[in-house]
Coordinates of C-alpha atoms and ligand atoms in Angstrom, one line a residue:
M78 CA -0.3 0.3 0.1
N79 CA 2.6 2.7 1.0
N80 CA 5.0 1.8 -1.8
D81 CA 6.1 5.6 -2.6
N82 CA 9.3 6.7 -0.1
Y83 CA 6.9 9.2 2.3
N84 CA 6.6 7.9 5.5
F85 CA 3.5 9.4 7.1
K86 CA 3.4 8.9 11.0
R87 CA 0.6 6.2 12.3
F88 CA -1.1 8.6 14.9
R89 CA -3.7 5.7 14.9
R90 CA -1.4 3.1 16.5
L91 CA -2.0 5.1 19.9
R92 CA -6.1 5.2 19.5
Y93 CA -7.3 0.9 18.6
N94 CA -6.8 0.2 22.3
P95 CA -9.2 2.0 24.9
I96 CA -5.9 1.0 27.5
I97 CA -3.8 3.3 25.4
R98 CA -5.8 5.9 24.9
D99 CA -6.4 6.4 28.6
M100 CA -2.5 6.2 29.3
I101 CA -1.8 8.9 26.7
R102 CA -4.5 11.2 28.1
E103 CA -3.0 14.8 28.7
T104 CA -5.9 16.0 30.4
E105 CA -8.1 14.6 33.0
L106 CA -10.8 15.8 35.6
S107 CA -9.7 15.4 39.2
K108 CA -12.3 16.1 41.7
N109 CA -10.0 18.2 43.7
D110 CA -10.8 20.6 40.4
F111 CA -14.0 21.5 41.7
I112 CA -15.7 24.2 43.9
Y113 CA -19.2 24.0 43.8
P114 CA -22.0 27.0 43.6
L115 CA -24.3 27.2 46.3
F116 CA -27.8 29.8 47.3
V117 CA -28.3 30.3 50.7
M118 CA -31.7 32.1 51.1
P119 CA -34.0 32.9 54.8
G120 CA -36.6 30.0 55.8
K121 CA -36.7 26.5 56.5
K122 CA -36.7 23.4 54.3
V123 CA -36.1 25.6 51.5
K124 CA -35.3 24.0 48.0
N125 CA -36.2 25.9 45.1
P126 CA -35.7 25.0 41.8
V127 CA -33.8 27.6 39.8
K128 CA -35.5 27.3 36.3
S129 CA -33.0 28.3 33.9
M130 CA -30.3 26.4 36.0
P131 CA -31.8 22.4 36.2
G132 CA -30.0 20.6 38.8
V133 CA -29.6 23.7 40.9
F134 CA -31.6 25.0 44.2
Q135 CA -32.2 27.6 46.4
F136 CA -31.5 26.3 49.4
S137 CA -32.3 27.2 53.2
I138 CA -29.4 27.1 55.9
D139 CA -31.0 23.6 57.3
T140 CA -31.1 22.4 53.2
L141 CA -27.8 23.9 52.9
V142 CA -26.0 22.3 55.4
A143 CA -27.3 18.3 54.2
E144 CA -26.6 19.8 50.7
C145 CA -22.8 20.5 52.0
K146 CA -22.6 17.0 53.8
E147 CA -24.2 15.1 50.4
V148 CA -21.3 17.6 48.3
R149 CA -18.6 16.6 50.6
D150 CA -19.3 12.7 50.4
L151 CA -19.3 12.9 47.2
G152 CA -15.3 13.7 47.4
I153 CA -15.7 17.5 46.1
P154 CA -13.6 19.1 48.4
A155 CA -14.9 22.8 48.5
V156 CA -18.0 25.4 48.0
I157 CA -18.5 29.1 47.2
L158 CA -21.6 30.7 48.9
F159 CA -24.0 33.0 47.2
G160 CA -26.4 35.2 49.6
I161 CA -29.6 35.7 49.2
P162 CA -30.7 38.5 52.0
E163 CA -34.0 38.7 53.9
K164 CA -33.8 42.1 52.9
K165 CA -32.2 45.0 50.8
D166 CA -31.3 48.2 51.1
E167 CA -29.4 51.0 49.4
Q168 CA -26.3 49.9 51.1
G169 CA -26.3 46.3 51.0
S170 CA -25.8 46.0 55.1
E171 CA -26.5 42.3 55.3
A172 CA -23.2 41.9 53.1
Y173 CA -21.5 42.4 56.1
D174 CA -23.8 41.8 58.5
P175 CA -22.6 39.2 61.5
D176 CA -26.3 37.3 61.4
G177 CA -26.3 38.0 57.7
I178 CA -27.9 34.8 55.6
V179 CA -24.2 34.2 54.4
Q180 CA -22.4 34.6 57.8
K181 CA -25.1 32.1 59.7
A182 CA -24.4 29.5 56.9
I183 CA -21.1 29.1 57.5
R184 CA -21.1 28.8 61.1
A185 CA -24.0 26.4 60.5
I186 CA -21.6 24.4 58.0
K187 CA -18.9 24.7 60.2
K188 CA -20.4 23.2 63.3
E189 CA -21.9 20.3 61.5
I190 CA -18.4 19.7 58.9
N191 CA -14.5 19.9 59.7
D192 CA -13.3 19.3 56.4
L193 CA -15.4 21.3 53.6
L194 CA -13.8 24.0 52.2
V195 CA -16.1 27.3 52.2
I196 CA -15.5 30.1 50.1
T197 CA -17.5 33.2 49.5
D198 CA -18.3 35.6 47.1
V199 CA -18.2 39.1 47.9
C200 CA -19.7 41.4 46.2
M201 CA -22.7 44.0 47.0
C202 CA -24.7 42.7 44.2
E203 CA -27.0 40.6 46.2
Y204 CA -27.6 42.7 49.2
T205 CA -28.4 46.3 47.3
S206 CA -32.0 47.1 46.5
H207 CA -30.8 48.2 43.1
G208 CA -28.7 45.3 42.6
H209 CA -25.8 47.4 42.1
C210 CA -21.9 45.7 42.9
G211 CA -21.5 48.8 45.6
V212 CA -23.6 52.2 46.6
L213 CA -23.9 54.1 44.2
D214 CA -24.2 58.3 43.4
G215 CA -27.2 58.3 41.2
E216 CA -26.3 55.9 38.6
E217 CA -22.7 55.8 39.2
I218 CA -21.2 52.8 41.3
L219 CA -18.3 54.5 43.9
N220 CA -15.5 52.6 43.9
D221 CA -13.5 53.6 46.9
E222 CA -16.9 54.4 49.0
T223 CA -17.7 50.6 47.9
L224 CA -14.2 49.2 48.8
I225 CA -14.8 50.0 52.4
L226 CA -17.9 47.8 52.8
L227 CA -16.3 45.0 50.2
S228 CA -13.6 45.0 53.4
K229 CA -16.3 44.4 56.0
E230 CA -18.5 42.3 54.4
A231 CA -15.1 39.8 53.8
V232 CA -13.9 40.1 57.4
S233 CA -17.2 39.1 58.1
H234 CA -17.1 35.7 56.7
V235 CA -13.8 35.4 57.9
D236 CA -15.0 36.0 61.4
A237 CA -18.0 33.6 60.6
G238 CA -15.5 30.7 59.6
A239 CA -15.1 31.3 55.8
D240 CA -11.8 29.5 54.7
M241 CA -11.8 31.4 52.0
V242 CA -12.6 34.6 50.3
A243 CA -13.7 35.9 46.7
P244 CA -14.2 39.2 45.6
S245 CA -15.8 39.0 42.3
D246 CA -16.8 43.2 41.7
M247 CA -14.4 44.5 39.7
M248 CA -14.0 47.4 41.5
D249 CA -10.3 48.9 41.5
G250 CA -8.1 47.9 44.8
R251 CA -10.2 45.8 46.8
V252 CA -7.9 43.1 46.7
H253 CA -5.4 45.2 48.3
A254 CA -8.2 46.5 50.3
I255 CA -9.3 43.0 51.5
R256 CA -5.9 41.7 51.8
Q257 CA -5.4 45.2 54.4
A258 CA -8.8 44.7 56.3
L259 CA -8.0 40.8 57.1
D260 CA -4.6 41.3 58.2
D261 CA -5.3 43.9 60.4
K262 CA -7.9 41.2 62.0
G263 CA -4.8 38.7 62.6
Y264 CA -6.5 36.5 59.6
Y265 CA -3.5 36.9 57.3
K266 CA -3.7 32.9 56.8
T267 CA -6.6 33.5 55.1
P268 CA -6.0 33.3 50.9
I269 CA -8.4 35.7 48.9
M270 CA -9.2 34.0 45.2
S271 CA -9.9 37.2 43.1
Y272 CA -12.3 37.1 40.1
A273 CA -9.6 39.0 38.3
A274 CA -10.7 38.9 34.3
K275 CA -14.4 38.9 34.7
Y276 CA -16.2 40.3 31.4
S277 CA -19.1 42.1 31.2
S278 CA -21.1 38.7 29.9
G279 CA -24.5 37.8 28.4
Y280 CA -23.8 34.9 30.1
Y281 CA -24.7 36.0 33.8
G282 CA -28.4 35.6 33.0
P283 CA -29.3 32.6 34.6
F284 CA -27.0 33.7 37.6
R285 CA -29.0 36.6 38.4
D286 CA -32.7 34.3 38.5
A287 CA -30.8 32.1 40.8
A288 CA -29.1 35.2 43.0
E289 CA -31.8 38.0 42.1
S290 CA -29.5 40.1 41.4
A291 CA -30.6 41.3 38.7
P292 CA -29.6 45.3 38.2
A293 CA -32.6 47.6 38.5
F294 CA -31.3 49.6 36.1
G295 CA -28.2 49.9 33.4
D296 CA -25.3 47.4 33.8
R297 CA -22.9 46.0 34.8
R298 CA -19.7 47.5 31.7
S299 CA -18.7 50.3 34.4
H300 CA -16.5 47.3 36.3
Q301 CA -16.4 44.1 34.5
M302 CA -13.8 44.0 31.4
D303 CA -15.3 44.5 28.1
I304 CA -15.2 41.1 25.9
G305 CA -13.0 42.2 23.1
N306 CA -9.7 42.7 25.4
I307 CA -7.0 40.4 26.4
E308 CA -4.4 42.6 27.4
E309 CA -6.1 44.4 29.7
A310 CA -7.3 40.8 31.1
L311 CA -3.6 40.8 32.0
R312 CA -3.5 43.8 33.8
E313 CA -6.1 43.1 35.6
V314 CA -4.2 39.9 37.0
E315 CA -1.2 41.6 37.5
A316 CA -3.0 44.1 39.9
D317 CA -4.2 41.3 41.5
I318 CA -1.6 39.7 42.1
D319 CA 0.4 42.7 42.9
E320 CA -2.4 43.3 46.3
G321 CA -2.2 39.7 47.3
A322 CA -4.7 37.1 45.2
D323 CA -3.5 34.1 46.1
I324 CA -5.3 32.3 43.4
V325 CA -7.0 34.3 39.9
M326 CA -9.8 33.4 38.3
V327 CA -10.8 33.9 34.7
K328 CA -14.9 34.3 33.9
P329 CA -16.4 33.0 32.6
A330 CA -14.7 30.4 31.3
G331 CA -15.4 28.2 27.9
P332 CA -15.7 31.4 25.8
Y333 CA -12.8 32.6 27.2
L334 CA -10.3 29.6 27.0
D335 CA -7.1 32.2 24.9
V336 CA -7.3 34.3 28.4
I337 CA -6.9 30.9 30.4
R338 CA -4.1 30.0 28.4
E339 CA -2.5 33.3 28.7
V340 CA -3.0 34.3 32.1
K341 CA -1.3 30.7 33.3
Q342 CA 1.3 30.8 31.0
T343 CA 2.3 34.8 31.9
F344 CA 1.8 34.3 35.7
N345 CA 2.5 30.7 36.7
M346 CA -0.5 31.5 39.2
P347 CA -2.9 28.7 40.7
T348 CA -5.9 30.0 37.9
A349 CA -9.2 29.1 38.5
A350 CA -12.1 28.8 35.7
Y351 CA -15.8 29.5 36.3
Q352 CA -18.0 27.6 34.1
V353 CA -20.9 30.0 34.9
S354 CA -24.4 29.4 34.5
G355 CA -25.2 30.2 30.8
E356 CA -22.6 27.9 30.0
Y357 CA -24.1 25.6 32.8
A358 CA -28.3 26.3 31.5
M359 CA -27.0 26.1 27.5
I360 CA -25.6 22.0 27.6
K361 CA -28.2 21.2 30.1
A362 CA -31.5 22.8 27.6
A363 CA -29.9 21.0 24.9
G364 CA -29.5 17.7 26.6
Q365 CA -32.9 17.8 28.1
N366 CA -33.8 18.2 24.0
D367 CA -31.7 15.6 22.8
W368 CA -29.5 17.8 20.8
I369 CA -26.8 16.5 22.3
D370 CA -25.3 13.9 24.7
E371 CA -25.1 16.5 27.6
E372 CA -22.8 14.1 30.1
R373 CA -20.2 13.6 26.8
V374 CA -20.3 17.7 26.4
M375 CA -20.1 18.6 30.4
I376 CA -16.7 16.4 30.4
E377 CA -15.8 17.8 26.7
S378 CA -16.5 21.5 28.2
L379 CA -14.5 20.8 31.0
T380 CA -11.4 19.0 30.0
A381 CA -11.3 22.3 27.5
I382 CA -10.8 24.4 30.4
K383 CA -9.0 22.4 32.5
R384 CA -6.7 21.8 28.9
A385 CA -6.2 25.6 28.2
G386 CA -4.5 26.0 32.0
A387 CA -6.8 26.0 34.6
D388 CA -6.1 24.6 38.0
M389 CA -9.4 24.9 39.6
F390 CA -13.2 24.9 38.4
L391 CA -16.2 26.7 39.4
T392 CA -19.4 24.7 38.0
Y393 CA -22.7 23.6 38.3
F394 CA -21.7 20.0 37.2
A395 CA -19.2 19.2 40.2
K396 CA -21.9 16.8 41.5
D397 CA -22.7 15.5 38.2
M398 CA -18.7 15.0 37.5
A399 CA -18.2 13.4 40.7
R400 CA -20.7 10.7 40.3
W401 CA -19.1 10.1 36.8
I402 CA -15.6 10.0 38.1
D403 CA -16.9 7.7 40.7
K404 CA -18.6 6.0 37.6
N405 CA -16.0 5.1 35.3
R406 CA -12.6 4.9 37.3
Ligands
LIG169 C1 -21.6 38.6 41.8 C2 -21.6 37.2 40.8 C3 -22.3 37.1 39.7 C4 -21.2 35.9 39.3 C5 -20.7 35.7 40.4 N1 -20.6 36.4 41.0 C6 -22.9 37.9 38.5 C7 -22.6 39.2 38.0 O1 -21.5 39.6 38.3 O2 -23.7 39.4 37.5 C8 -22.6 35.4 37.8 C9 -22.0 33.5 38.0 C10 -22.6 32.9 37.0 O3 -22.9 33.3 36.1 O4 -22.9 31.5 37.4 N2 -20.9 40.2 41.3
LIG170 ZN1 -22.0 41.9 41.5

């Protein structure tokens, strides 16, 4: 057959046998990669399905603790908490209330479970009546005034027992402000995972249903990044590292693989990626219609994010993935 002198490569030699395929795979998902996002709200025995995110719920503290046990039993090492407060106001005061919903949830989880890492999202938009990520002057989100509230929020989470804080607000200087506030209280051992390159994305739509945090007017373009920019992402990440971030995050994940790769290669930092609500919702919806094989696409989407350079991901698929790993390995 190969009767000229051209020696082509036989890549398929390593593809016929499934054992060999498993041996040469460069990127494989591990349970240690996963951080599971959870939404907590007031009440008892609440487990409200989020319509646009099949399999995702709003929990009250009692059902949240049960969910955290299940998450831990599945071998998922970490959760990130988002709060839906009892009442919202202009200043988002429940965000930094020692008896706020997230602070109470952390205490309840820590009382029952000692081997689950509890990370908290630090932002104002879930707590403000206007749904913006900071305090307003008219329609402008004030930067430096917001830093004071974010710092109080982060400290109150760690006071309650949070293991790590994750500022998602995209105010300038927030990592520095939070680092300093934590250090001042003696919390120098608590790491910061910053949402460092966070884009102003249409993929956050379903999350805003889950967290009830859609802005009452306007949008988030005055603080989140423009979708066309990657050099700016590197400047954002560099600044967060300089200010004291221990882990840097790119968000969303799937549509921003180039940014993940560039951030990882440029800074060699522990790098997280957030596979956001819209990415999850699209895969779920197409899967439920039998338009794609949901399980395959779940694995493929997360493998791509890891292959691009992410060391860990925040994903609503964490439980499904952990079950898949148990079944298949
Ligand atoms: C809060 C925050 C948001 C997300 C994480 N933290 C919403 C937003 O910025 O509008 C989005 C997560 C997701 O879509 O899954 N600022
Ligand atoms: Zn916000």
